[in-house]
JSON list of C-alpha atoms in Angstrom, two decimals:
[
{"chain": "D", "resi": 884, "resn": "UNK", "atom": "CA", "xyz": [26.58, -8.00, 79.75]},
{"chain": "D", "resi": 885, "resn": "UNK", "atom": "CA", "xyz": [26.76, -9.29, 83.35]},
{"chain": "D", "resi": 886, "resn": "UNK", "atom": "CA", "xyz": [29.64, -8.19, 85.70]},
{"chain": "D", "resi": 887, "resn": "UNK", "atom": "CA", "xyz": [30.91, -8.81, 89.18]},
{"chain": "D", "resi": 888, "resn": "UNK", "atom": "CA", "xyz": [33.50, -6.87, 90.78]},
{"chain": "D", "resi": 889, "resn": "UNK", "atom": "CA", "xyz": [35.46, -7.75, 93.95]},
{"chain": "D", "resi": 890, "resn": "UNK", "atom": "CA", "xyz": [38.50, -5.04, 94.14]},
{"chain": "D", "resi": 891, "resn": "UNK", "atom": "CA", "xyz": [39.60, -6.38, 97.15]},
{"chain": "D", "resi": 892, "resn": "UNK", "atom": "CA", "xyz": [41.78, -8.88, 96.46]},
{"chain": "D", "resi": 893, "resn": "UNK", "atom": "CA", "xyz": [43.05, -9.96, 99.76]},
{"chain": "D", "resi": 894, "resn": "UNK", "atom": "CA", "xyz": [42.26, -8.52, 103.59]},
{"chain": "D", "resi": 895, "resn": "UNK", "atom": "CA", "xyz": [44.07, -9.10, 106.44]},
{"chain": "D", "resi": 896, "resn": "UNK", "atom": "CA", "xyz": [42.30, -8.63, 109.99]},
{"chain": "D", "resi": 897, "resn": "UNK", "atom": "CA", "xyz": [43.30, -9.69, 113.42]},
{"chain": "D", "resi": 898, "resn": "UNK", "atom": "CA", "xyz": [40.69, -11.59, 114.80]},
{"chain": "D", "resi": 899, "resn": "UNK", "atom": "CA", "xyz": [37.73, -10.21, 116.40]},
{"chain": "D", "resi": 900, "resn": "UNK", "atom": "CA", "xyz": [37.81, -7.02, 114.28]},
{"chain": "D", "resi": 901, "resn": "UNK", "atom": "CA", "xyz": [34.91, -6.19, 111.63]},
{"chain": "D", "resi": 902, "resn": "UNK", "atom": "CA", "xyz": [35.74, -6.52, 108.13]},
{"chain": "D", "resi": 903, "resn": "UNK", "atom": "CA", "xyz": [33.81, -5.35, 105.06]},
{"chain": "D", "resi": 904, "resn": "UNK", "atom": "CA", "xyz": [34.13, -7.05, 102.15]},
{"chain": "D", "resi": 905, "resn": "UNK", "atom": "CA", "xyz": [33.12, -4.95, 98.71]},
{"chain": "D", "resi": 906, "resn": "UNK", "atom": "CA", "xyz": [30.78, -6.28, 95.41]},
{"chain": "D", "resi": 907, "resn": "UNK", "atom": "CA", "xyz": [29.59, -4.28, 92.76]},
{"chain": "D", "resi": 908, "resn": "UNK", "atom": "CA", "xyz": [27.83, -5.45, 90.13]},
{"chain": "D", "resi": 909, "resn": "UNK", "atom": "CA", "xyz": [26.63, -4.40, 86.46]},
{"chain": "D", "resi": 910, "resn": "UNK", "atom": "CA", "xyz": [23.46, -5.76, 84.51]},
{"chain": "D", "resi": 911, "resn": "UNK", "atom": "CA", "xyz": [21.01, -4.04, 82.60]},
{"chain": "D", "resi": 912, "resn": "UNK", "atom": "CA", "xyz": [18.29, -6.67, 83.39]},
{"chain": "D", "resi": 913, "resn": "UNK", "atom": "CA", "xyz": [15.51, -5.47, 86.46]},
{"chain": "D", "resi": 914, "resn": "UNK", "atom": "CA", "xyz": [15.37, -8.63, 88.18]},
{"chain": "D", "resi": 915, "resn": "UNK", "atom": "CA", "xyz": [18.63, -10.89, 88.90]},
{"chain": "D", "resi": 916, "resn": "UNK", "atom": "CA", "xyz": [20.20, -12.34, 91.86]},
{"chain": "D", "resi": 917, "resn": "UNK", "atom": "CA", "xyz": [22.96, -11.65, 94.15]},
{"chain": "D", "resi": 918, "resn": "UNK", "atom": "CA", "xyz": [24.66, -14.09, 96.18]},
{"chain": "D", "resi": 919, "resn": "UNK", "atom": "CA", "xyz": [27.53, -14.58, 98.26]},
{"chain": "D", "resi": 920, "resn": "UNK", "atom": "CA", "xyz": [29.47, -18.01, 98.73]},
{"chain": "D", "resi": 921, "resn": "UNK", "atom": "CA", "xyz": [33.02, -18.65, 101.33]},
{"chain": "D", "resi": 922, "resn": "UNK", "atom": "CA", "xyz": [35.35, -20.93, 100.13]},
{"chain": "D", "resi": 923, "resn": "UNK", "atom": "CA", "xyz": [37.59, -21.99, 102.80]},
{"chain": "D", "resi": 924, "resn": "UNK", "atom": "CA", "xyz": [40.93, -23.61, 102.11]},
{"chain": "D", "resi": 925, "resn": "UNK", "atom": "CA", "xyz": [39.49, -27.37, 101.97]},
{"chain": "D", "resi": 926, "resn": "UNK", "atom": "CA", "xyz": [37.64, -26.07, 98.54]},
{"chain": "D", "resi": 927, "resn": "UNK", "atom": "CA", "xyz": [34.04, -26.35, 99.11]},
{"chain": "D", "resi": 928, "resn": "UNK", "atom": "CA", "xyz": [32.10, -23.47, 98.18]},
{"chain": "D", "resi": 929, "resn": "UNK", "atom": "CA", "xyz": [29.47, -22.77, 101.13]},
{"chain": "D", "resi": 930, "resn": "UNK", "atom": "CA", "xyz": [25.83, -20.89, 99.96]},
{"chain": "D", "resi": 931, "resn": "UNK", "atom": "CA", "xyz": [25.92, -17.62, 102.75]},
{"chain": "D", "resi": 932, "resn": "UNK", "atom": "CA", "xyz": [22.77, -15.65, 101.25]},
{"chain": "D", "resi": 933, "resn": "UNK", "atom": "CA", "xyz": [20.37, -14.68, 98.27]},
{"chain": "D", "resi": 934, "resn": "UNK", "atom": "CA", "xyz": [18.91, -11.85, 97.62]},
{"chain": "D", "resi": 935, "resn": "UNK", "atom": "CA", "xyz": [16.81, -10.90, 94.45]},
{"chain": "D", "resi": 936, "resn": "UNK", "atom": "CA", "xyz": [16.76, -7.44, 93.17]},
{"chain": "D", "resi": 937, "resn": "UNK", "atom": "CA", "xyz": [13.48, -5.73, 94.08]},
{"chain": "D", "resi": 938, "resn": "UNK", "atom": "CA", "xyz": [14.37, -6.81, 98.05]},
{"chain": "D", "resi": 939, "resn": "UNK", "atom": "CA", "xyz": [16.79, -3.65, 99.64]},
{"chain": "D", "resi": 940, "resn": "UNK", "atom": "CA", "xyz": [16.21, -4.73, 102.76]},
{"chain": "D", "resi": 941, "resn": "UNK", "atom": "CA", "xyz": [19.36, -5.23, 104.65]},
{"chain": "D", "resi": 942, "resn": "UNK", "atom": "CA", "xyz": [20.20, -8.99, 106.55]},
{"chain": "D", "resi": 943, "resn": "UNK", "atom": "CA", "xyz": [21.92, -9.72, 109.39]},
{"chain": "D", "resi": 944, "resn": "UNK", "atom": "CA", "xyz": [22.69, -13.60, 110.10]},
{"chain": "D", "resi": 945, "resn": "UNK", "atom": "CA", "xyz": [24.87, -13.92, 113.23]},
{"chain": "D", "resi": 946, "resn": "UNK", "atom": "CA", "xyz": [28.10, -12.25, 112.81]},
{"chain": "D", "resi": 947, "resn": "UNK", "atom": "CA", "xyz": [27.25, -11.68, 109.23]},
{"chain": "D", "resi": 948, "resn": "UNK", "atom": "CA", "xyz": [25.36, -8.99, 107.71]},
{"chain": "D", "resi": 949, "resn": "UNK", "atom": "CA", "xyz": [24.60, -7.62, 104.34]},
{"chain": "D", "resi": 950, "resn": "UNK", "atom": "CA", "xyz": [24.21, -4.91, 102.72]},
{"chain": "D", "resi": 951, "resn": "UNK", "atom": "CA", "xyz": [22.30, -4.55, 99.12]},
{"chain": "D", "resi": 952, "resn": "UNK", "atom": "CA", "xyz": [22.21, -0.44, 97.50]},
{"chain": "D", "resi": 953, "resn": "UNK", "atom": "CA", "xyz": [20.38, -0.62, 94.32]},
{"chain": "D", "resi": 954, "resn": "UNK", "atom": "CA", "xyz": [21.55, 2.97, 93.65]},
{"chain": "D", "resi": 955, "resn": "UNK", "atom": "CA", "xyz": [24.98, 1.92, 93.59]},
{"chain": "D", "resi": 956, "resn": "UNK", "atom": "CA", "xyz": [24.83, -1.36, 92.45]},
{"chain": "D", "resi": 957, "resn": "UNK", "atom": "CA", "xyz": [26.63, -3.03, 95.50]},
{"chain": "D", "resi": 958, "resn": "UNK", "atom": "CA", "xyz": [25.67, -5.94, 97.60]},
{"chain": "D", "resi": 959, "resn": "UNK", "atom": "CA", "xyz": [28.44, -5.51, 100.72]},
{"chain": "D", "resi": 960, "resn": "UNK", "atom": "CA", "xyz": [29.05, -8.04, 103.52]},
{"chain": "D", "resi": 961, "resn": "UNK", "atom": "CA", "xyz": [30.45, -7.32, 106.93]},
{"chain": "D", "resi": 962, "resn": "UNK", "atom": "CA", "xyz": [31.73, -9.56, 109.26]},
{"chain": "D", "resi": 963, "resn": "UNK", "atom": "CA", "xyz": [31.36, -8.75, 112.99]},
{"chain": "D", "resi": 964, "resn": "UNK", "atom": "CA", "xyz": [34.14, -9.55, 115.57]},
{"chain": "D", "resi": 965, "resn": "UNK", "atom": "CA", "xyz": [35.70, -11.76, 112.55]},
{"chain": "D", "resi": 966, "resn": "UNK", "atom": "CA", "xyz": [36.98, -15.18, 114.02]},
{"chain": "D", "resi": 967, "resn": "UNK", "atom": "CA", "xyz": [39.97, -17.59, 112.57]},
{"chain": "D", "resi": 968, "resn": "UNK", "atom": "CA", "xyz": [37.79, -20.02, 111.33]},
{"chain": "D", "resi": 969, "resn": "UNK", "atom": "CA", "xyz": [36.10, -16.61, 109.28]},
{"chain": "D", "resi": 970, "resn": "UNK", "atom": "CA", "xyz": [39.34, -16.94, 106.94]},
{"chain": "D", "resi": 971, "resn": "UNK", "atom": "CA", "xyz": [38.06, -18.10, 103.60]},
{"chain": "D", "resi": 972, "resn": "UNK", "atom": "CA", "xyz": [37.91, -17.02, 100.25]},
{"chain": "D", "resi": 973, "resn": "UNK", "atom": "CA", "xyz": [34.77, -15.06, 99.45]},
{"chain": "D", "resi": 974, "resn": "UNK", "atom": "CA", "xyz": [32.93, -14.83, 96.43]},
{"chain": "D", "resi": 975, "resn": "UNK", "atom": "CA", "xyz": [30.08, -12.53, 94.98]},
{"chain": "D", "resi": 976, "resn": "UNK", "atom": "CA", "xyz": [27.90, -13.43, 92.45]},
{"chain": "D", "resi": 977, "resn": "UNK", "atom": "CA", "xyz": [25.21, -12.58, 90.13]},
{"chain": "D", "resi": 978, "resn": "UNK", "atom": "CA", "xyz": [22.49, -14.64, 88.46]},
{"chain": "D", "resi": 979, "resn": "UNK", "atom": "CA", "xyz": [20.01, -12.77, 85.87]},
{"chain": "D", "resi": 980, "resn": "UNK", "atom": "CA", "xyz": [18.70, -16.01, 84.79]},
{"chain": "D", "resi": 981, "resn": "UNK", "atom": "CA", "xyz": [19.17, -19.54, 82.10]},
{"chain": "D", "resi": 982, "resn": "UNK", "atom": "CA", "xyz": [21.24, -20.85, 85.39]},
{"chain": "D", "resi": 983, "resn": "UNK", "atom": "CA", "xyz": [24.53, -18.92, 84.80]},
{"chain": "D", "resi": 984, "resn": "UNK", "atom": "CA", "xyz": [26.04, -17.52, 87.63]},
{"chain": "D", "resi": 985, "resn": "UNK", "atom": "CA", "xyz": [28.90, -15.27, 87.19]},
{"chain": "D", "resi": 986, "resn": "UNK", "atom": "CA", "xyz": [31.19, -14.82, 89.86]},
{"chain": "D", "resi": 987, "resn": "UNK", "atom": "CA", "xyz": [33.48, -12.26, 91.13]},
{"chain": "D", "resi": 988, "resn": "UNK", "atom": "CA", "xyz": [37.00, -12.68, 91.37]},
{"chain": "D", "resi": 989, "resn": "UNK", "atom": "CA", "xyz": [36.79, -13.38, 94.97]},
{"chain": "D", "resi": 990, "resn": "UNK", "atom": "CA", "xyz": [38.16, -11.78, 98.21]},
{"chain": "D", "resi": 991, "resn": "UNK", "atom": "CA", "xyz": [40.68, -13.92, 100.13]},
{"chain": "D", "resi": 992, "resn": "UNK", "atom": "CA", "xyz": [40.27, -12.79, 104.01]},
{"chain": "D", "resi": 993, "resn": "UNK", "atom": "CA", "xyz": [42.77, -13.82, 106.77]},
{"chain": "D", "resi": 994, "resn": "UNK", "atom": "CA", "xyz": [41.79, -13.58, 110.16]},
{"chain": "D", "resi": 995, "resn": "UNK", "atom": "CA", "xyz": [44.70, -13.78, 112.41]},
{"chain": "D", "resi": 996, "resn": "UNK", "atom": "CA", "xyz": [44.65, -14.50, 116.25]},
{"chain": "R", "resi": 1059, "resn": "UNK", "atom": "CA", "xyz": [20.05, -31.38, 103.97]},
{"chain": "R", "resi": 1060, "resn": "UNK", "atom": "CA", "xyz": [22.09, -29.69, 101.26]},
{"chain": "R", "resi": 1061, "resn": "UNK", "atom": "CA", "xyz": [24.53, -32.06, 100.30]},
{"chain": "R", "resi": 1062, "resn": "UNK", "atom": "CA", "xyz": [26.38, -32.67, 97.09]},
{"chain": "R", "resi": 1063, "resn": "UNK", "atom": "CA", "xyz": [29.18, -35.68, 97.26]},
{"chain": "R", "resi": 1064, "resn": "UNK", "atom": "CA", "xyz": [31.83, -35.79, 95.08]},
{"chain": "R", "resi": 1065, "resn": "UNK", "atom": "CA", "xyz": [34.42, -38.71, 94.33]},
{"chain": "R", "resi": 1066, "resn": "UNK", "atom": "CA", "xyz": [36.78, -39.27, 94.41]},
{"chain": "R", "resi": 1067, "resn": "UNK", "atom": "CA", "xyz": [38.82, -36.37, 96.53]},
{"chain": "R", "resi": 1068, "resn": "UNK", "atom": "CA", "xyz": [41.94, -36.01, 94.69]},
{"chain": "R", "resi": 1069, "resn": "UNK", "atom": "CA", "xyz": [42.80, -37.55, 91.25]},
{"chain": "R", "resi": 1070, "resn": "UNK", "atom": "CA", "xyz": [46.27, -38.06, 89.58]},
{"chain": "R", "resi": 1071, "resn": "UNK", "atom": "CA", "xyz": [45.81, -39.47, 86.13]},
{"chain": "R", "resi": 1072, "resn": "UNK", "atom": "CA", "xyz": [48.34, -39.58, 83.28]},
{"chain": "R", "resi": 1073, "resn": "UNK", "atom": "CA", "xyz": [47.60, -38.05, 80.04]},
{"chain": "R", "resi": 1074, "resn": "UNK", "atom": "CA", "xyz": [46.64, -41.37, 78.19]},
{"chain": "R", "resi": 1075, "resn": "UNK", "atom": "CA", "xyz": [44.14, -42.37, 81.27]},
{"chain": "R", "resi": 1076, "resn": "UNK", "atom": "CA", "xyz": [40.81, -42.64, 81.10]},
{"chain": "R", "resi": 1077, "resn": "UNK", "atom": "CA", "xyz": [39.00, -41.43, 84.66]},
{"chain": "R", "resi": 1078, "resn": "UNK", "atom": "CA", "xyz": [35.75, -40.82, 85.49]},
{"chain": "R", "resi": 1079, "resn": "UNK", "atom": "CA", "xyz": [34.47, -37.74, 88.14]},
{"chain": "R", "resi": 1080, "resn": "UNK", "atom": "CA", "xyz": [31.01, -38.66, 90.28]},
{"chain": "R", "resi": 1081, "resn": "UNK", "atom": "CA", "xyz": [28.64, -35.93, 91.94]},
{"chain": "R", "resi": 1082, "resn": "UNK", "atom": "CA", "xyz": [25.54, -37.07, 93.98]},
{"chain": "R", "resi": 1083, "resn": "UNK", "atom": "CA", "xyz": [22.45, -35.31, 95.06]},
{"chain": "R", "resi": 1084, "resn": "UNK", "atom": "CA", "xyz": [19.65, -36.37, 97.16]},
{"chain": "R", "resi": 1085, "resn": "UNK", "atom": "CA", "xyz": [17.79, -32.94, 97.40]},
{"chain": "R", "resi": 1086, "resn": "UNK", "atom": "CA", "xyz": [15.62, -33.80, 94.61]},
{"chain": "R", "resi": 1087, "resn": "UNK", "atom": "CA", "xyz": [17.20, -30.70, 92.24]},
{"chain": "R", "resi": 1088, "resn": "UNK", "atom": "CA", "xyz": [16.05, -30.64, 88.71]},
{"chain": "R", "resi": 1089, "resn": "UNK", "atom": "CA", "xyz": [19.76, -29.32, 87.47]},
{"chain": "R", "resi": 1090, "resn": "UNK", "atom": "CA", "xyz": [22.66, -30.11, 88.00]},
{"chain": "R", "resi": 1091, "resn": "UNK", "atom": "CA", "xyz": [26.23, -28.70, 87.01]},
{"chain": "R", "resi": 1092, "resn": "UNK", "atom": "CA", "xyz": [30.23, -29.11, 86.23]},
{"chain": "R", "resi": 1093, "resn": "UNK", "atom": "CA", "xyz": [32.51, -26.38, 86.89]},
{"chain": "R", "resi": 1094, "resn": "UNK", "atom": "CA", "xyz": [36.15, -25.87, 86.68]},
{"chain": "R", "resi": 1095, "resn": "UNK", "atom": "CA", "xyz": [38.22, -23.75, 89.08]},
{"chain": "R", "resi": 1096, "resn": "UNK", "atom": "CA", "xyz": [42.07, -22.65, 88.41]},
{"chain": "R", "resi": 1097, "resn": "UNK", "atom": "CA", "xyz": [44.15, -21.90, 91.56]},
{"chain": "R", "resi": 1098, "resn": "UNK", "atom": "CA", "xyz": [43.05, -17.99, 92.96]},
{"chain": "R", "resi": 1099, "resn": "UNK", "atom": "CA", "xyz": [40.30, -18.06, 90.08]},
{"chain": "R", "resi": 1100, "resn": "UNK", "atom": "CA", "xyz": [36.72, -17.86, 90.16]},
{"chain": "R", "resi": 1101, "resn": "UNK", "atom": "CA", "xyz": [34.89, -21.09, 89.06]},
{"chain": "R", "resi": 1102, "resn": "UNK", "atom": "CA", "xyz": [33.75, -21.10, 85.48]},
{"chain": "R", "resi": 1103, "resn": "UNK", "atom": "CA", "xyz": [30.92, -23.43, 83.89]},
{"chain": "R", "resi": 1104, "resn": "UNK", "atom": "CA", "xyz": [31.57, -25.55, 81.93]},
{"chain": "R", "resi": 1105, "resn": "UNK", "atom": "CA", "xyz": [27.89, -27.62, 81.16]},
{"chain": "R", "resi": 1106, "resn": "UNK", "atom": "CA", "xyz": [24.60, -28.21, 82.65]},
{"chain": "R", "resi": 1107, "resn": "UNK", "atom": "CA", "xyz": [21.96, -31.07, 82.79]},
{"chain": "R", "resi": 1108, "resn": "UNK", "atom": "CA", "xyz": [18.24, -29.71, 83.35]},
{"chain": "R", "resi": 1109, "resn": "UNK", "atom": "CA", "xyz": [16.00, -32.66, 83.68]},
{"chain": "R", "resi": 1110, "resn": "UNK", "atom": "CA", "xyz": [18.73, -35.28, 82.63]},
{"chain": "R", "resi": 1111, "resn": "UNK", "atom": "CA", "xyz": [19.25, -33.28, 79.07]},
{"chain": "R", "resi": 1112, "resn": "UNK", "atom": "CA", "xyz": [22.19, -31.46, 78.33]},
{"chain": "R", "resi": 1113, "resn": "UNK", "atom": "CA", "xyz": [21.30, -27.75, 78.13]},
{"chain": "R", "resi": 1114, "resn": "UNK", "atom": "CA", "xyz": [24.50, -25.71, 78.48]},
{"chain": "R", "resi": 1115, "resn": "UNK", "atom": "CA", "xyz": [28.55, -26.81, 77.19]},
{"chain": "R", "resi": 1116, "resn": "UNK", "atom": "CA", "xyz": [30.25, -24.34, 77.43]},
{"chain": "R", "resi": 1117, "resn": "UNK", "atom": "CA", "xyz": [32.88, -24.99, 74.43]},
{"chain": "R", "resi": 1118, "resn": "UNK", "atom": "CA", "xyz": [33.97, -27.61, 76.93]},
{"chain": "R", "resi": 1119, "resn": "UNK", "atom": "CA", "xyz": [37.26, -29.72, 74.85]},
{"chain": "R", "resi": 1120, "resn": "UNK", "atom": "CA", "xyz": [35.66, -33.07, 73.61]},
{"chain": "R", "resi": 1121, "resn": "UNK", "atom": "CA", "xyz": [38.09, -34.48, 75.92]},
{"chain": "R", "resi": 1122, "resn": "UNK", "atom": "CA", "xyz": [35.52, -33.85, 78.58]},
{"chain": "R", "resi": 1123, "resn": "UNK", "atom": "CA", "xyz": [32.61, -35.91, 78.58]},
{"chain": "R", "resi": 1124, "resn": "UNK", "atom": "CA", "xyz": [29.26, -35.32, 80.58]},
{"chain": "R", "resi": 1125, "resn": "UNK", "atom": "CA", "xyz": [27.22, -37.64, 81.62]},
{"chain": "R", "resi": 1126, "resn": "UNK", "atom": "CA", "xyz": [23.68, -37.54, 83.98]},
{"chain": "R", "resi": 1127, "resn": "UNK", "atom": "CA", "xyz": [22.70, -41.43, 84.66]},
{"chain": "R", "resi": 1128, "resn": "UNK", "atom": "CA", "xyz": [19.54, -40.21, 86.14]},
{"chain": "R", "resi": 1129, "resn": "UNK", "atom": "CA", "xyz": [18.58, -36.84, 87.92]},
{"chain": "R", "resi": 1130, "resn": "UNK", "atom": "CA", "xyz": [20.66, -37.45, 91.40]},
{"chain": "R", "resi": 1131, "resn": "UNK", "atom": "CA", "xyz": [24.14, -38.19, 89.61]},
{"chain": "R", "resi": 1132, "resn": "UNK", "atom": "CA", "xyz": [26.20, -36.94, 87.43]},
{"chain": "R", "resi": 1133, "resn": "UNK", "atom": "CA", "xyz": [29.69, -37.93, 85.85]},
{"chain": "R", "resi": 1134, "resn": "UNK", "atom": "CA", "xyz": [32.28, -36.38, 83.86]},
{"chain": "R", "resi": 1135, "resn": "UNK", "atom": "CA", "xyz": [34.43, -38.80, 81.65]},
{"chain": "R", "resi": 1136, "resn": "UNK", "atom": "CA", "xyz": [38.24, -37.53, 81.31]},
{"chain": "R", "resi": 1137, "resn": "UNK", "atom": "CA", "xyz": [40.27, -39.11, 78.30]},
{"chain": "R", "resi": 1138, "resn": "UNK", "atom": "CA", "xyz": [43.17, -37.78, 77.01]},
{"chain": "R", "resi": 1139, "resn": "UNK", "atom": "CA", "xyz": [44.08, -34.78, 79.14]},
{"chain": "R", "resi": 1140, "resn": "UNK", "atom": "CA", "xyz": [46.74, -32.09, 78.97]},
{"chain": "R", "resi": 1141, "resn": "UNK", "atom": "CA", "xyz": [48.55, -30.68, 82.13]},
{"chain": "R", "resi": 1142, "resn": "UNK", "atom": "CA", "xyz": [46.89, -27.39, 81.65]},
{"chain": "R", "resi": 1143, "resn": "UNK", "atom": "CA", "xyz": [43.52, -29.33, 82.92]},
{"chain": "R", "resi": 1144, "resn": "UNK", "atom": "CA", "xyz": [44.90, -29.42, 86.39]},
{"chain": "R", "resi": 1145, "resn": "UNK", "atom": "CA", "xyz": [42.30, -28.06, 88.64]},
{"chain": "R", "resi": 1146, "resn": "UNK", "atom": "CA", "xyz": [39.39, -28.41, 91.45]},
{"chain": "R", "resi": 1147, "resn": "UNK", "atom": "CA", "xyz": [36.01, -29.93, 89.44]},
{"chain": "R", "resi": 1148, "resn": "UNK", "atom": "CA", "xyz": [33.16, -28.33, 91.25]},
{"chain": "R", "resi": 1149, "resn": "UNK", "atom": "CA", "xyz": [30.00, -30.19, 91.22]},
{"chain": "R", "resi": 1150, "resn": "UNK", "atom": "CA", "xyz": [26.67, -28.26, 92.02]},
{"chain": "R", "resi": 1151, "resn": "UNK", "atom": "CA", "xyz": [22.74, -28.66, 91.83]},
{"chain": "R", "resi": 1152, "resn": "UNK", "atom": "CA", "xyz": [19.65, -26.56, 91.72]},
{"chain": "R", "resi": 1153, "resn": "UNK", "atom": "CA", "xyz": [16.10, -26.86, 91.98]},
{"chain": "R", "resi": 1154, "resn": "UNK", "atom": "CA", "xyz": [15.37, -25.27, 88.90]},
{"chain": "R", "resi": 1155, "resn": "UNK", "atom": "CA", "xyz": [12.12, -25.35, 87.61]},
{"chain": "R", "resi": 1156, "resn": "UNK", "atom": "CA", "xyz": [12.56, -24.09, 84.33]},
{"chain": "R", "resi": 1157, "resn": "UNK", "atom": "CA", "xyz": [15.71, -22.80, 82.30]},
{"chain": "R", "resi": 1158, "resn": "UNK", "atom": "CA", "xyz": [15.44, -19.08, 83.35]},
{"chain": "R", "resi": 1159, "resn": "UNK", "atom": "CA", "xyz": [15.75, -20.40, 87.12]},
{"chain": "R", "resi": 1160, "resn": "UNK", "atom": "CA", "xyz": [18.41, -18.22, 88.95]},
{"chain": "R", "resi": 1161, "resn": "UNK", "atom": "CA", "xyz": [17.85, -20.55, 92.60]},
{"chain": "R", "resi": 1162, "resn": "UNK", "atom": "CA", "xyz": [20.68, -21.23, 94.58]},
{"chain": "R", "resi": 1163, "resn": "UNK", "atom": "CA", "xyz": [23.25, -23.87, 93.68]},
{"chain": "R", "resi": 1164, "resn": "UNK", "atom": "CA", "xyz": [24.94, -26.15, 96.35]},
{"chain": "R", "resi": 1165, "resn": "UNK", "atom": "CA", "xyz": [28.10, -27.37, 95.68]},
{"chain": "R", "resi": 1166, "resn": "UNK", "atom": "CA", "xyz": [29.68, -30.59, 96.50]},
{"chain": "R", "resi": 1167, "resn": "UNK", "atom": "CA", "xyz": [33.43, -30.52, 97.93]},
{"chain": "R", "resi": 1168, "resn": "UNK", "atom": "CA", "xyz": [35.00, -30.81, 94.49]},
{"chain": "R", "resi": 1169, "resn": "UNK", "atom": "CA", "xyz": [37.67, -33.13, 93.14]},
{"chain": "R", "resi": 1170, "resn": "UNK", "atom": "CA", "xyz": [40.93, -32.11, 93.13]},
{"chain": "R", "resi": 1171, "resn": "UNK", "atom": "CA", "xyz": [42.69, -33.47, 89.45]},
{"chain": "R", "resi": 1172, "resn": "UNK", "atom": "CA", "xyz": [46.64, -33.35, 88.35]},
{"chain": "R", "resi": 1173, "resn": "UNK", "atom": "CA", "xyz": [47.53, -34.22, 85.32]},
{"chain": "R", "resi": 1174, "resn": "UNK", "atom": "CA", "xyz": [50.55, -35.02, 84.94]}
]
């Protein structure tokens, strides 16, 4: 069985801090998917990244950056110098394949000024 | 240009209305999805459309109706709802080339429904 975990439930920064937000994930399959989606208070969810399973390498996008560790089954993002508009709920998710993505719980983040 | 429209925005229906949700797509995805998503919940699936056929419900309630016109829309008919449907219908689509695809979805801004 697939499973996402998000244990943080809610993080509270003040703004231009660096936050980490946490995903761990079980499978048993070799290759699957890992993605990460922000869902800010109007509802939309927002595509951040993919990243398939045999691909460790670490990303940086802007202020964003992730991290993917095979040997501990987590796929971590980090925020840099987090902003207000950053304040979203965040979502992890795995795809192993017949279009079924399952989703953490989500992390709500609030960035204060 | 990934973008996935939804209408309407928000929805109030009655529990004897009929209602209809649309999603739009002009990416040229093969598949195309419903989901549901309860206040501080993830979103769950409830069916998918790969090539205009039905190829996942989720033991959706026959109360929910899916519908894919032709391979940029897709509807959901609502009859007969309880309160406990209350929720953000996310819309999303997917190249997909086959059923095994894991690409990305894109998701449309969702339709916010009370039942009331």
């Amino acid at each position: 069985a697939q499973k996402v975990t998000q244990a943080q439930t809610e993080i509270s920064v003040v703004e231009k801090e660096d936050v980490t937000l946490d995903c761990v994930y079980e499978t048993r399959d070799t290759t699957y998917y890992l993605f990460w989606y922000k869902q800010p208070p109007s509802g939309e969810l927002v595509f951040l990244i993919r990243r398939n399973s045999f691909d460790e390498q670490n990303e940086i996008s802007g202020r964003y950056s992730w991290n993917f560790q095979k040997s501990t089954s987590s796929f971590n993002f980090t925020i840099t110098a987090s902003q207000v508009v950053d304040s979203a709920v965040y979502f992890c998710a795995l795809n192993t394949g017949f279009q079924k993505l399952v989703f953490g719980t989500g992390t709500r983040l609030l960035v204060s000024p | 240009d990934t973008e996935v429209t939804q209408t309407p925005k928000h929805l109030v229906m009655g529990m004897t209305n009929k209602k209809s949700l649309k999603c739009e797509q002009h990416m040229g995805h093969r598949a195309m999805y419903w989901y549901k998503q309860k206040a501080k919940k993830p979103p769950e699936l409830m069916f998918v459309y790969s090539y205009e056929k039905l190829s996942i419900n989720e033991s959706v309630p026959s109360r929910f109706s899916p519908e894919c016109p032709n391979s940029s829309l897709l509807n959901l008919h609502l009859h007969a709802l309880q309160p406990e449907d209350s929720a953000l219908y996310l819309c999303a689509s997917s190249q997909d080339e086959t059923s095994e695809s894991t690409d990305t979805q894109y998701f449309g801004p969702g339709t916010r429904l009370t039942v009331l």
